[in-house]
Amino acid sequence: TTDSSTSNRESVKSEDGDEDELPYRGPFCGRALVHTDFTPSPYDTDSLKLKRGDMIDIISKPPMGTWMGLLNNKVGTFKFIYVDVLNEEEEKPKRSVKKRRKSRPPKPTSVEELLERVNLK
């Protein structure tokens, strides 16, 4: 009976959706930054609890406005009005942004410098 008890617990965990065992790995269709806290009703087991600053990996964005995502190894739903969707440039690490900026010349500090750059002086 010990073996059946153990297997029952494992099946309850998987049916329960305990994401600590097997976290969702993808695919994702984007990322979003939470700008407004949201605590779902205790009866709403599908919604994610959102805190400002949380980063959500978006799984799907149906047109009705309740999206699905991954937050803290939990898959759940959230309303798009609580988040800002990040574009690809914002998602990249800051290091790659710095590399891109280094390739650009700095802004001219004076009108004379600007005229020299466009060969008018």
PDB file of C-alpha atoms in Angstrom, residues 30-38 50-58 70-71 79-87 90-91:
ATOM      1  CA  GLY A  30       6.719  37.445 -25.968  1.00  0.00           C
ATOM      2  CA  ARG A  31       7.403  38.929 -22.562  1.00  0.00           C
ATOM      3  CA  ALA A  32       5.497  41.439 -20.477  1.00  0.00           C
ATOM      4  CA  LEU A  33       6.339  43.651 -17.513  1.00  0.00           C
ATOM      5  CA  VAL A  34       3.652  44.006 -14.829  1.00  0.00           C
ATOM      6  CA  HIS A  35       2.811  47.652 -14.057  1.00  0.00           C
ATOM      7  CA  THR A  36      -0.198  47.107 -11.738  1.00  0.00           C
ATOM      8  CA  ASP A  37      -0.559  44.703  -8.804  1.00  0.00           C
ATOM      9  CA  PHE A  38      -3.392  42.184  -9.099  1.00  0.00           C
ATOM     10  CA  LEU A  50       0.775  39.913 -10.274  1.00  0.00           C
ATOM     11  CA  LYS A  51       3.166  42.304  -8.568  1.00  0.00           C
ATOM     12  CA  ARG A  52       4.541  45.448 -10.164  1.00  0.00           C
ATOM     13  CA  GLY A  53       7.916  44.650 -11.710  1.00  0.00           C
ATOM     14  CA  ASP A  54       7.156  40.959 -12.359  1.00  0.00           C
ATOM     15  CA  MET A  55       8.264  39.648 -15.756  1.00  0.00           C
ATOM     16  CA  ILE A  56       5.795  37.283 -17.456  1.00  0.00           C
ATOM     17  CA  ASP A  57       6.685  34.961 -20.327  1.00  0.00           C
ATOM     18  CA  ILE A  58       3.612  35.110 -22.587  1.00  0.00           C
ATOM     19  CA  LEU A  70       4.375  31.795 -17.048  1.00  0.00           C
ATOM     20  CA  LEU A  71       5.305  33.611 -13.837  1.00  0.00           C
ATOM     21  CA  LYS A  79      -5.407  40.440 -18.135  1.00  0.00           C
ATOM     22  CA  PHE A  80      -3.336  42.359 -20.653  1.00  0.00           C
ATOM     23  CA  ILE A  81      -4.355  45.679 -19.071  1.00  0.00           C
ATOM     24  CA  TYR A  82      -2.005  44.982 -16.123  1.00  0.00           C
ATOM     25  CA  VAL A  83       1.135  44.623 -18.249  1.00  0.00           C
ATOM     26  CA  ASP A  84       3.325  46.357 -20.800  1.00  0.00           C
ATOM     27  CA  VAL A  85       4.418  44.071 -23.628  1.00  0.00           C
ATOM     28  CA  LEU A  86       8.148  44.342 -24.235  1.00  0.00           C
ATOM     29  CA  ASN A  87       9.496  44.498 -27.742  1.00  0.00           C
ATOM     30  CA  GLU A  90      13.781  45.939 -24.579  1.00  0.00           C
ATOM     31  CA  GLU A  91      14.147  42.236 -23.778  1.00  0.00           C
TER      32      GLU A  91
END
